[in-house]
mmCIF file of C-alpha atoms in Angstrom:
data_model
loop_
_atom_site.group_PDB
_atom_site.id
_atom_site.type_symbol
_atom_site.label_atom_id
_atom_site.label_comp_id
_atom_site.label_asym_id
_atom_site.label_seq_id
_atom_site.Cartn_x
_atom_site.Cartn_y
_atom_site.Cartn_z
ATOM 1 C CA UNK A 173 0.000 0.000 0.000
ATOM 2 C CA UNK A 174 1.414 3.321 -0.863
ATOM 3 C CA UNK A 175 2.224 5.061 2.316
ATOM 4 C CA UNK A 176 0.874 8.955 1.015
ATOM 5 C CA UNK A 177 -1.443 9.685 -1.893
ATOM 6 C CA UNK A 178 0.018 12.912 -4.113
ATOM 7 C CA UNK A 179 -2.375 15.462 -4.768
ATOM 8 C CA UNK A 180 -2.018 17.581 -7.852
ATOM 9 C CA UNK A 181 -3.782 21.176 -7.604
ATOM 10 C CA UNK A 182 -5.544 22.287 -10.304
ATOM 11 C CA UNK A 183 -6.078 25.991 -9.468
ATOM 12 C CA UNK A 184 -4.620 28.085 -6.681
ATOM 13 C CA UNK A 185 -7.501 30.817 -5.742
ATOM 14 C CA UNK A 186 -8.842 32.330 -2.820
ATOM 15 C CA UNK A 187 -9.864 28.944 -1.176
ATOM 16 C CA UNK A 188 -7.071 27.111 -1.686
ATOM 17 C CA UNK A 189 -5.162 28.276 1.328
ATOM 18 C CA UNK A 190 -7.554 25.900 4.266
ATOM 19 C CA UNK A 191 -6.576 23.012 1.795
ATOM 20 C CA UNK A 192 -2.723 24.242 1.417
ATOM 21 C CA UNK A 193 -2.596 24.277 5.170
ATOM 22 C CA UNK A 194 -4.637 21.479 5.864
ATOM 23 C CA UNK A 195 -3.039 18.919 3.427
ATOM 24 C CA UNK A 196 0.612 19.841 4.650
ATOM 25 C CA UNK A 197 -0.180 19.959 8.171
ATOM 26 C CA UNK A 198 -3.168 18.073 9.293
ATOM 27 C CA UNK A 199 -3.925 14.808 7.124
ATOM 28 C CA UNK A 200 -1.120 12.123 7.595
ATOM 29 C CA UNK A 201 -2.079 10.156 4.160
ATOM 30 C CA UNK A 202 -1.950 12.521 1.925
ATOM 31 C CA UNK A 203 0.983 14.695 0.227
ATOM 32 C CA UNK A 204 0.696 17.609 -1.970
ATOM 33 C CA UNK A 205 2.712 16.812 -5.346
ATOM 34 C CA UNK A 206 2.439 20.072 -7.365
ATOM 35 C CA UNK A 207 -0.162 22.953 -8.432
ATOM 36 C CA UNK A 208 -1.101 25.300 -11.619
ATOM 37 C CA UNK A 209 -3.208 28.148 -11.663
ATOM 38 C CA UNK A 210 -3.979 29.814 -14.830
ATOM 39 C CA UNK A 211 -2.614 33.064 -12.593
ATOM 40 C CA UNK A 212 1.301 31.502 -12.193
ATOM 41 C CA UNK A 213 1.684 34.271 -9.391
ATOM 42 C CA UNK A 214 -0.903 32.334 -7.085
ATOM 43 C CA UNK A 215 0.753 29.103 -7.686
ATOM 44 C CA UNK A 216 4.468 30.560 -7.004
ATOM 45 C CA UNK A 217 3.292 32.007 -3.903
ATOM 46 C CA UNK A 218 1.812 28.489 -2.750
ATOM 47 C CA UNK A 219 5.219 26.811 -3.662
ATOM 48 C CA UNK A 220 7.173 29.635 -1.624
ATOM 49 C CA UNK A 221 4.881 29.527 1.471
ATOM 50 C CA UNK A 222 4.250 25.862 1.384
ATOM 51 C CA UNK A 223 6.646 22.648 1.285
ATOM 52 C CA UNK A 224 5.666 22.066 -2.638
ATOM 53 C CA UNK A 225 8.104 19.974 -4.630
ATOM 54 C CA UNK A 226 6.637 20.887 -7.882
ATOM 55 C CA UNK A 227 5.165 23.966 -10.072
ATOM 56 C CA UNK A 228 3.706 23.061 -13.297
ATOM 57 C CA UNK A 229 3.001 25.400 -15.962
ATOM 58 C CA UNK A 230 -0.430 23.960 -16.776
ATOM 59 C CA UNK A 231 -2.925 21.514 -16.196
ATOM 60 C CA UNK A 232 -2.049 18.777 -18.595
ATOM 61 C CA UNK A 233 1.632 18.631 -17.188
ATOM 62 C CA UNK A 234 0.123 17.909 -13.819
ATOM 63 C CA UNK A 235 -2.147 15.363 -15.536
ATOM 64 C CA UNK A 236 0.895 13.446 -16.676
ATOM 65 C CA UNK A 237 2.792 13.322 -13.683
ATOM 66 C CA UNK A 238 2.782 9.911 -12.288
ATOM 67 C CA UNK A 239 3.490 10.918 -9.026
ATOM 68 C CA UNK A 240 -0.065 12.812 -9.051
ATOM 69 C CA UNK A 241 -2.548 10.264 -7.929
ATOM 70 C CA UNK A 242 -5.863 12.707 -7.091
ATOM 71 C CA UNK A 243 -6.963 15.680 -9.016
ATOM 72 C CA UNK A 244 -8.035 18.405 -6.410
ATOM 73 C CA UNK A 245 -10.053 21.027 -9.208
ATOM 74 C CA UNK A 246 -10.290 24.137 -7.210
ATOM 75 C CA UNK A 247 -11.342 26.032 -10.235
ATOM 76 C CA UNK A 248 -14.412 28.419 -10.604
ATOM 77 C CA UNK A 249 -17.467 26.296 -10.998
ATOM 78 C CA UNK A 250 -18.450 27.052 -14.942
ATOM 79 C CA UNK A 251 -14.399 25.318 -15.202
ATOM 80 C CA UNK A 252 -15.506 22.370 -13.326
ATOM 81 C CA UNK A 253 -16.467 20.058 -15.820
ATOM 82 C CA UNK A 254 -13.785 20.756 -18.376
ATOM 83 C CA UNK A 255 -11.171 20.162 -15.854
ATOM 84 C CA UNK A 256 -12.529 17.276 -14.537
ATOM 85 C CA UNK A 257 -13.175 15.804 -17.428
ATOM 86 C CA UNK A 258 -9.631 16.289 -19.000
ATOM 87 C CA UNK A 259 -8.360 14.420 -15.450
ATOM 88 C CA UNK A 260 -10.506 11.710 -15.543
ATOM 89 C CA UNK A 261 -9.328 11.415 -19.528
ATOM 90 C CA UNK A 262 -5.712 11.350 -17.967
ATOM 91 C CA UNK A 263 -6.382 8.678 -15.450
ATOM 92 C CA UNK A 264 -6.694 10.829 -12.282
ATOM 93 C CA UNK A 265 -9.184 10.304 -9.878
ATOM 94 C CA UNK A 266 -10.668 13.693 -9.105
ATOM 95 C CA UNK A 267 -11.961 15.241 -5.906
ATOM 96 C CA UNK A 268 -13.320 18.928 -7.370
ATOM 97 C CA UNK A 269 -14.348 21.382 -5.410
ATOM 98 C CA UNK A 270 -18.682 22.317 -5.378
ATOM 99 C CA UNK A 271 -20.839 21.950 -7.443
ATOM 100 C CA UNK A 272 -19.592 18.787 -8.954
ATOM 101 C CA UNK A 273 -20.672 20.891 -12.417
ATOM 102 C CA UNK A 274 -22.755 23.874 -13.514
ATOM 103 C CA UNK A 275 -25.366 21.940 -14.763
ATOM 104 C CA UNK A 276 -26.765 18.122 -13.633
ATOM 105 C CA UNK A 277 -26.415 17.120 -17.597
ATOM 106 C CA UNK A 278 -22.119 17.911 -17.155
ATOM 107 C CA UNK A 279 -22.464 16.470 -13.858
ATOM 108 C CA UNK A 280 -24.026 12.560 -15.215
ATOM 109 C CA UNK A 281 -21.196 12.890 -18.107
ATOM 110 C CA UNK A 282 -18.678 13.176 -15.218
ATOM 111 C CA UNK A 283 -20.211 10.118 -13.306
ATOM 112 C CA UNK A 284 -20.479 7.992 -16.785
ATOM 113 C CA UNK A 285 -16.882 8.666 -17.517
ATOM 114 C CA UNK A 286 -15.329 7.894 -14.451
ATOM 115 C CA UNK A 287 -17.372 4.745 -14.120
ATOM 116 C CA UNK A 288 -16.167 3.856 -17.647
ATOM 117 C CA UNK A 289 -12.166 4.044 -16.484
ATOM 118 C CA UNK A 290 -12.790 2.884 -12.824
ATOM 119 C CA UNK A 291 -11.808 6.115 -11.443
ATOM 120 C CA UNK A 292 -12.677 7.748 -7.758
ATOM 121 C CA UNK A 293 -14.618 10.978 -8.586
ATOM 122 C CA UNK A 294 -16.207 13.324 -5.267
ATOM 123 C CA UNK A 295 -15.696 16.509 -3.912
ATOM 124 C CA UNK A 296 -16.901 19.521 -2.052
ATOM 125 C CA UNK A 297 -18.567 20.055 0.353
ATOM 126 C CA UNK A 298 -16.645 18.062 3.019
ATOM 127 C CA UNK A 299 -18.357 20.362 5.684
ATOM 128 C CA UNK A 300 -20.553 17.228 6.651
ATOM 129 C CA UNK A 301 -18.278 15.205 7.888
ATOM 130 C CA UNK A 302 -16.952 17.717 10.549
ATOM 131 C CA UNK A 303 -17.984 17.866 14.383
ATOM 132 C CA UNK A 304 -21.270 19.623 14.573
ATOM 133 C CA UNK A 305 -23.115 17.702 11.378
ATOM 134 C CA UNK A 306 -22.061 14.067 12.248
ATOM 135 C CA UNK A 307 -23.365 14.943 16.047
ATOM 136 C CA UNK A 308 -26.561 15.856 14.552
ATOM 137 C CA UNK A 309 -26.794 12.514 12.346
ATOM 138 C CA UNK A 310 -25.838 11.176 15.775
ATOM 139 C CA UNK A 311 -28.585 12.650 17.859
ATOM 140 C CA UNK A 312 -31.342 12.042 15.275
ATOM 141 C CA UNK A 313 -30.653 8.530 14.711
ATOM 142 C CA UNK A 314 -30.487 7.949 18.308
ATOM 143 C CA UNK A 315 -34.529 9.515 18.849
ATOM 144 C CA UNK A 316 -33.463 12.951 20.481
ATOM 145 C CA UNK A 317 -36.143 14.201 18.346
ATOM 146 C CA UNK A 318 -38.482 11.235 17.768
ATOM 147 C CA UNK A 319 -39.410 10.781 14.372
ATOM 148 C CA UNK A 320 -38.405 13.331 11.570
ATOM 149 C CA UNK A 321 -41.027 14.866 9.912
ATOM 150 C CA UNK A 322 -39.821 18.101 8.347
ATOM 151 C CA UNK A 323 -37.100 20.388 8.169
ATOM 152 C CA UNK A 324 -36.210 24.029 6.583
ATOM 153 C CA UNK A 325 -33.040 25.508 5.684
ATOM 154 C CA UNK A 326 -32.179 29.686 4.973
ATOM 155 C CA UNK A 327 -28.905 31.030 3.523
ATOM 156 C CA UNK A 328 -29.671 34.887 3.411
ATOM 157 C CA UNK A 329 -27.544 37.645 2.424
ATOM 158 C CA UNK A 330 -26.882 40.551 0.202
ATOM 159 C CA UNK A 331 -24.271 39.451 -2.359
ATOM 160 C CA UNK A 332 -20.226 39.635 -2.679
ATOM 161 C CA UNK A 333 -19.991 42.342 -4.368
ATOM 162 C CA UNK A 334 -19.045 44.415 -1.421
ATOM 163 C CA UNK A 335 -16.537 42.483 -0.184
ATOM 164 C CA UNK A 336 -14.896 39.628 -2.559
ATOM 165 C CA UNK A 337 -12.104 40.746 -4.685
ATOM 166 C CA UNK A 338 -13.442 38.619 -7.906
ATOM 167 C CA UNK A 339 -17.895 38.509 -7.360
ATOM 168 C CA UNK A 340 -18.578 38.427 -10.693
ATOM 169 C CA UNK A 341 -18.922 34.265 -11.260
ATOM 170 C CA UNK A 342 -21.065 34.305 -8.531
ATOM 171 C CA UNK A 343 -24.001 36.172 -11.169
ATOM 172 C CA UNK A 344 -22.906 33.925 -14.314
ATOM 173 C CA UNK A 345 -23.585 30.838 -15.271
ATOM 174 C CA UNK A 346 -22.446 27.885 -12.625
ATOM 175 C CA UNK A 347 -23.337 30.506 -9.926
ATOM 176 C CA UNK A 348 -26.152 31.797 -7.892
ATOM 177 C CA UNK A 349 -26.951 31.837 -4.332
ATOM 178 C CA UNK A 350 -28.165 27.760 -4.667
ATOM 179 C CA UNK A 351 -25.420 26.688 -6.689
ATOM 180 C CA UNK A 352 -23.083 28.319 -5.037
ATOM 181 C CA UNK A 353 -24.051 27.936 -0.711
ATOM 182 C CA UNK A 354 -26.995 25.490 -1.660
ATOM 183 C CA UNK A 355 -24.319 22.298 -1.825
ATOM 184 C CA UNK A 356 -23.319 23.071 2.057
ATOM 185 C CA UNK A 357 -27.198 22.909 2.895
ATOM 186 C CA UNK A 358 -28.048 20.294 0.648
ATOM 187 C CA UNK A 359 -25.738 17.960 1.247
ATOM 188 C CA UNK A 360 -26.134 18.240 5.478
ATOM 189 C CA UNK A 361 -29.678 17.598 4.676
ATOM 190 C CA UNK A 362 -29.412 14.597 2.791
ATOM 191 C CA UNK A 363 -26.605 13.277 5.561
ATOM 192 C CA UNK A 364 -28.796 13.468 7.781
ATOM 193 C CA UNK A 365 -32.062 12.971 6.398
ATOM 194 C CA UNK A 366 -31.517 10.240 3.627
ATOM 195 C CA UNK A 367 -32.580 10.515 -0.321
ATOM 196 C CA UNK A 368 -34.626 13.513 -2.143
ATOM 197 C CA UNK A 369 -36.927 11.818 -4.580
ATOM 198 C CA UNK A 370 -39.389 14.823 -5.583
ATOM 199 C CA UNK A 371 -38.700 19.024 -5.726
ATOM 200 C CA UNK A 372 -40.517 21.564 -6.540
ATOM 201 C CA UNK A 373 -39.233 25.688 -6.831
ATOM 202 C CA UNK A 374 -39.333 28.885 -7.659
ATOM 203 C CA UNK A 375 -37.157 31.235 -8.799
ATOM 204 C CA UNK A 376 -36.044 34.761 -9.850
ATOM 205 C CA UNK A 377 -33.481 37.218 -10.217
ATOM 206 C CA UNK A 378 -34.614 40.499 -8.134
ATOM 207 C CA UNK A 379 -32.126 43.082 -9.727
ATOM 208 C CA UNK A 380 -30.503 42.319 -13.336
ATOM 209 C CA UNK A 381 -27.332 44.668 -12.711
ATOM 210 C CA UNK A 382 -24.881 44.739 -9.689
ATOM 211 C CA UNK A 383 -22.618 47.442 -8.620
ATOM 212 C CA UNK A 384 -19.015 46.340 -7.428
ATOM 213 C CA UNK A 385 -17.802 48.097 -4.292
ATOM 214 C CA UNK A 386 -14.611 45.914 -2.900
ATOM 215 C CA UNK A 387 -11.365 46.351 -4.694
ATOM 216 C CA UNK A 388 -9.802 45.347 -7.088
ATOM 217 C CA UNK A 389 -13.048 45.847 -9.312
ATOM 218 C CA UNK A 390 -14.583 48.679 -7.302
ATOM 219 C CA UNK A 391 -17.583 50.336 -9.949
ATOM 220 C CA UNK A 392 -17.721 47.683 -12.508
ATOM 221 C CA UNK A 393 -20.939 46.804 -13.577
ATOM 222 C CA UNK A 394 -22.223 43.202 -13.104
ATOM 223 C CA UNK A 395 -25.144 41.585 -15.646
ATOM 224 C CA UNK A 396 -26.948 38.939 -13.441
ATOM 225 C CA UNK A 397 -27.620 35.771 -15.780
ATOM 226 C CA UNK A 398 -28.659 33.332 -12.608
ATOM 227 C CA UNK A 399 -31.500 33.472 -10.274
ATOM 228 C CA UNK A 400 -30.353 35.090 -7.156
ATOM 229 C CA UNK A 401 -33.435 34.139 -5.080
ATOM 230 C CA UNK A 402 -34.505 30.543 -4.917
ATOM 231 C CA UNK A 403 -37.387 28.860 -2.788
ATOM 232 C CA UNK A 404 -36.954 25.175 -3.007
ATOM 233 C CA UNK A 405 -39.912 22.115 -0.931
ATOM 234 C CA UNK A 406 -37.979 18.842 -0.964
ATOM 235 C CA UNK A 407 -39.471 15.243 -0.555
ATOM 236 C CA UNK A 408 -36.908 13.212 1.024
ATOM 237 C CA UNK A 409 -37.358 9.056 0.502
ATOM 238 C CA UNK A 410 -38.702 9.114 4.064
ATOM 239 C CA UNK A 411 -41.416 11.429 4.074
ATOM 240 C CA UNK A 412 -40.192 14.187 5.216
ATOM 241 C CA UNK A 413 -40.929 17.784 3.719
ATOM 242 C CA UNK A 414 -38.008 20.316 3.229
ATOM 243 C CA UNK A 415 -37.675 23.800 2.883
ATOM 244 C CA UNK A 416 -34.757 25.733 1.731
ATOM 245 C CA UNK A 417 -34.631 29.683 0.868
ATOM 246 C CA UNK A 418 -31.094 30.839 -0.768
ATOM 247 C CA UNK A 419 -30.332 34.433 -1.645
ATOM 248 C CA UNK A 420 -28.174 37.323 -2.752
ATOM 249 C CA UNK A 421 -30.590 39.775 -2.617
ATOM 250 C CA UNK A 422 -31.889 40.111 1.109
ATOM 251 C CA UNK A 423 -29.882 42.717 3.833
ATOM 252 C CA UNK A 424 -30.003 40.438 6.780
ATOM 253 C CA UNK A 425 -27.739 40.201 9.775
ATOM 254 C CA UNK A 426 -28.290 36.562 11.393
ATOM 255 C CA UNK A 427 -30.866 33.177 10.542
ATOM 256 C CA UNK A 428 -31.244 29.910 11.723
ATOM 257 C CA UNK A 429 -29.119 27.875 9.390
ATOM 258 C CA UNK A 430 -30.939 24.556 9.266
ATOM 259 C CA UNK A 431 -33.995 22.916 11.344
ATOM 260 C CA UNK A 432 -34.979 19.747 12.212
ATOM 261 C CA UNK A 433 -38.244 18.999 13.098
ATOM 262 C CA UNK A 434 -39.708 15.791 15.035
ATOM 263 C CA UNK A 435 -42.576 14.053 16.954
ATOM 264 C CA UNK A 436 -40.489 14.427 19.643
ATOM 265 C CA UNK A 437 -38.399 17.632 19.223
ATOM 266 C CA UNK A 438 -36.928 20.277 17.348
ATOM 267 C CA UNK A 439 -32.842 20.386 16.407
ATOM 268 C CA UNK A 440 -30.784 23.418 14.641
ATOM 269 C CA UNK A 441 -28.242 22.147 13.348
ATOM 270 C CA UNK A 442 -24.986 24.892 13.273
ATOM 271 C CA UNK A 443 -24.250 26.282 9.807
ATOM 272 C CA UNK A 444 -22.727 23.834 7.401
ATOM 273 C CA UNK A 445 -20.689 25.924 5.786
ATOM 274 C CA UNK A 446 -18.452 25.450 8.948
ATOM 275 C CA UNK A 447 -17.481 22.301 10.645
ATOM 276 C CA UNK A 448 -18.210 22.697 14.730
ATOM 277 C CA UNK A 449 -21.461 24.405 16.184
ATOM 278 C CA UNK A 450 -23.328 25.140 18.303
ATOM 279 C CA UNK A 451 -26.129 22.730 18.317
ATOM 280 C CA UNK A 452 -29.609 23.463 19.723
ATOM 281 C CA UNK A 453 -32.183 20.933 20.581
ATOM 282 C CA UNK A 454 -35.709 21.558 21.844
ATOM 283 C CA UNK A 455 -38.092 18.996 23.677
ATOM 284 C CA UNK A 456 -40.965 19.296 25.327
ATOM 285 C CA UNK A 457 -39.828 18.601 28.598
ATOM 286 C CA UNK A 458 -37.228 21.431 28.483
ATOM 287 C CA UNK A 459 -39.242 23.715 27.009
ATOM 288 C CA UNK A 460 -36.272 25.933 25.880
ATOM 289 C CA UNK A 461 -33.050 24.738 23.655
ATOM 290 C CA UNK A 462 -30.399 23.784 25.069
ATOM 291 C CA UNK A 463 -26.822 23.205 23.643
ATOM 292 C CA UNK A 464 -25.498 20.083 22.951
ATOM 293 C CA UNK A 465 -22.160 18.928 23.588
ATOM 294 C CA UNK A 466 -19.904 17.897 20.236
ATOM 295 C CA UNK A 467 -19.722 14.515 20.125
ATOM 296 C CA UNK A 468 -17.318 13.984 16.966
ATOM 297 C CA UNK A 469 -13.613 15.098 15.260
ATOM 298 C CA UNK A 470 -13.106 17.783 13.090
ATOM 299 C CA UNK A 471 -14.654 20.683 14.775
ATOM 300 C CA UNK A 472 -12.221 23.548 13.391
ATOM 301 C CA UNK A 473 -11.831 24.785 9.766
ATOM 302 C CA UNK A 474 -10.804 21.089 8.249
ATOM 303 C CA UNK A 475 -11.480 21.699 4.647
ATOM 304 C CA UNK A 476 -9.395 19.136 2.678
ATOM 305 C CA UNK A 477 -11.194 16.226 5.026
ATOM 306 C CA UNK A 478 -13.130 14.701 2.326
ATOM 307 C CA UNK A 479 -10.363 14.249 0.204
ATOM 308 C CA UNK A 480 -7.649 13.196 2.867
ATOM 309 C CA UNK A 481 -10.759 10.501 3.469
ATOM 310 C CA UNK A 482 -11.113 9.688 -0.706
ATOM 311 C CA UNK A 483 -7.327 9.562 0.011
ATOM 312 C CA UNK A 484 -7.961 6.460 2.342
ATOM 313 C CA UNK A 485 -10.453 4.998 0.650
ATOM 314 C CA UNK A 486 -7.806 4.850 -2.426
ATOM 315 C CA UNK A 487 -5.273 2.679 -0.439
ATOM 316 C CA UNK A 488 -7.927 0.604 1.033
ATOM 317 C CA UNK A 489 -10.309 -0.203 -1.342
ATOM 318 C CA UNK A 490 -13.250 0.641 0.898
ATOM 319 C CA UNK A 491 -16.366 3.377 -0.352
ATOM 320 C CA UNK A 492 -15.449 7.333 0.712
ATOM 321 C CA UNK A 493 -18.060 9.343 1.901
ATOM 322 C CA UNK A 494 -18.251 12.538 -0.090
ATOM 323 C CA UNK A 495 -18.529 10.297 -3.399
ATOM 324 C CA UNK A 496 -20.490 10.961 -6.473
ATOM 325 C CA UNK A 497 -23.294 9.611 -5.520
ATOM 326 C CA UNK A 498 -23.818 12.348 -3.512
ATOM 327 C CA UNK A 499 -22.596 15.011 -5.313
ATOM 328 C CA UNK A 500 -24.571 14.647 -8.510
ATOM 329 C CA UNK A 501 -27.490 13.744 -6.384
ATOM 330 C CA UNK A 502 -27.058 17.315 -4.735
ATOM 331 C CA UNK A 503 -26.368 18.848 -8.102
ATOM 332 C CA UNK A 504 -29.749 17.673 -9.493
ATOM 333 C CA UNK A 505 -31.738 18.568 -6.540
ATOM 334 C CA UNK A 506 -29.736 22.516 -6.991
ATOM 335 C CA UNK A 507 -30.468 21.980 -10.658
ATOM 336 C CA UNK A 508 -34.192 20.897 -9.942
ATOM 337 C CA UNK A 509 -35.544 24.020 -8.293
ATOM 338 C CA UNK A 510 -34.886 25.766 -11.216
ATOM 339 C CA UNK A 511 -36.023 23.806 -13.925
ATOM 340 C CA UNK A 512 -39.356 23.155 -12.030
ATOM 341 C CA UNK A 513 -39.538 27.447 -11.832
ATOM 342 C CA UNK A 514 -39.188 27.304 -15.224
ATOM 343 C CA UNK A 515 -41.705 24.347 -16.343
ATOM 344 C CA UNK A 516 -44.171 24.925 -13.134
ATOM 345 C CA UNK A 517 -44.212 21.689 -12.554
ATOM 346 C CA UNK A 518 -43.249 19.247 -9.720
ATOM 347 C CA UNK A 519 -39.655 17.336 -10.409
ATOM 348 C CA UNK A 520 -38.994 13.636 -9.956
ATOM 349 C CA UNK A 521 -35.192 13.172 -9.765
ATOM 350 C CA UNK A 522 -33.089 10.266 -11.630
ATOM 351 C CA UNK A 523 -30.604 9.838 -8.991
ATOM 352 C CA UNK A 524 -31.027 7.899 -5.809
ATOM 353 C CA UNK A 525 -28.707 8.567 -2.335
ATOM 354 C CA UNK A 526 -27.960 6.120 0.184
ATOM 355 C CA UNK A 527 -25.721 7.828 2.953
ATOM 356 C CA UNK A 528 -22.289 6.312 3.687
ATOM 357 C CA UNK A 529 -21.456 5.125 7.526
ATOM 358 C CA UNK A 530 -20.951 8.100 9.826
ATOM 359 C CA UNK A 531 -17.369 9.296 10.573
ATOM 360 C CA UNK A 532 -15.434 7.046 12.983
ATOM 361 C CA UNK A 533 -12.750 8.181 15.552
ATOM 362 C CA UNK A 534 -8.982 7.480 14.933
ATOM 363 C CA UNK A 535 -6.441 7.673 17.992
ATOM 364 C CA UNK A 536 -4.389 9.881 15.681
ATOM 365 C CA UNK A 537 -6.010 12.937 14.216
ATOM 366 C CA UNK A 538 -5.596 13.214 10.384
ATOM 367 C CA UNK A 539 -5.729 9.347 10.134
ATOM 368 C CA UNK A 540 -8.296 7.408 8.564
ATOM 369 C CA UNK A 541 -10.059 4.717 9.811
ATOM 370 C CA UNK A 542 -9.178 1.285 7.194
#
């Protein structure tokens, strides 16, 4: 068994740096070979700060480096597919960062293709696996709050324009508030509820221009070409109902991130764009929430866990959790709310989700369980 699995980078951007540190300095398994960015600066600066053997001057001289045995695509998501593709063409499993693609179409090609050549191919978001979500799969599964019967999910905010040095992807095509934070959402829902097989949505985009105001870009003039607010109503496999409200277009300081709700109680579940909590249950009996105590690993920033997991799985032979299964099944439910805007109609999805087993303690941080 090969004692570390390289990792090629395949784009060097804003949030590369969690996986730079992360993959040098918290997984044991894993060992980053090289990087490209289509900016060389950002990939020079990750070789200086970083202990990086090798700079390559594009993508398909990382592909063909032997010693590169996963594909981390960190590119912007309209890029996903293309790189991804080219990988998988190469013979690199590929862990890409979320969505798996901007559209559930790309996103099935993907899947096909790396089924076709045996491959590994998974990604973003790992977010699941930390702390906080896995002691909410944890407290549901164990009754806390009786039966599930419904749940709702918010992700409300104004935009990046004001304060990310490149917004403009988020408006274009690949982007939008439910492409873009939906996966986080979507995929602790599924973890923890089980299989979507029915979605219904509606969409629009509230203002067709945007205004930069953060440097470097400050005044430039934004077209919108993706709804930026997005009601979604989920039917998960087990009856449950879902909610979920995304936005760019709503001046709002704080909202409950995610809600369970049972016969026997009510859970919020922290936000799963993060990996820790807090976590709030409700019963009857209490009649307030209380906080619950984490449970689980991983409760920091530990971005570069799903891959350090695939990395695992890769020397083992055994399933890793954030596989494609589950990120093309969260891609078509993302997908679905706004094709059923479009067609009014309800949406019955292709794919079906079973969840993997629930993250296990290892004595030694950073290592995998076999």
């Amino acid at each position: 068994m090969k004692e570390k699995i390289g990792v090629g980078f395949v784009g060097v951007g804003s949030i590369s740096g969690i996986y730079l540190e992360n993959l040098t300095k918290m997984f044991k398994e894993v060992e980053i070979v090289g990087v490209c960015d289509l900016i060389p600066e950002r990939a020079q600066k990750a070789v200086d700060e970083y202990p990086i053997p090798k700079l390559y001057q594009d993508m398909y001289e990382l592909f063909a480096d032997p010693d590169v045995d996963i594909v981390l695509n960190i590119t912007r998501p309209y890029q996903h597919y293309d790189v991804t593709k080219a990988a998988l063409l190469a013979g690199k499993h590929v862990y890409s960062e979320k969505p798996l693609a901007a559209t559930y179409e790309e996103g099935v090609e993907l899947v096909k293709l790396a089924e076709e050549k045996g491959l590994m191919l998974g990604g973003a978001p790992d977010t699941f696996m930390g702390a906080g979500i896995q002691t909410c799969r944890k407290l549901i599964e164990d009754g806390y709050i009786g039966k599930p019967l419904g749940a709702s999910a918010h992700m409300v905010c104004h935009g990046h324009e004001s304060w990310h040095p490149d917004p403009d992807f988020y408006y274009k095509h690949g982007g939008g508030p439910m492409m873009d934070m939906g996966p986080y959402y979507i995929t602790a829902l599924v973890n923890l509820l089980g299989g979507v097989n029915t979605v219904t949505g509606m969409t629009k985009a509230s203002f067709d221009k945007r205004i930069i105001t953060s440097e470097p870009h400050n005044g430039e003039i934004i077209d919108v070409d993706v709804p930026t607010y997005v009601n979604g109503i989920m039917q998960f496999d087990s009856g449950v109902i879902g909610t979920i409200f995304t936005t760019f277009d709503v001046y709002y300081k704080e909202v409950a991130k995610i809600e369970i709700y049972g016969t026997e109680g009510t859970l919020i579940v922290p936000d799963p764009n993060g990996f820790g909590g807090p976590i709030k249950l409700l019963r009857p009996e209490d009649g307030e929430f209380k906080e619950m105590p984490i449970c689980f690993d991983y409760e920091t920033n530990s971005r570069g866990l799903g891959l350090a997991d695939m990395a695992k799985a890769l020397q083992t032979g055994r399933d890793f959790r954030a596989n494609y299964h589950q990120t093309l099944h969260v891609l078509e439910i993302l997908e679905s709310f706004r094709k059923s805007s479009e067609s009014r109609t309800f949406v019955e999805l292709e794919t079906k989700y079973t969840r993997e087993k629930p993250m296990q303690k290892h004595p030694l941080k950073g290592v995998f369980e076999a």
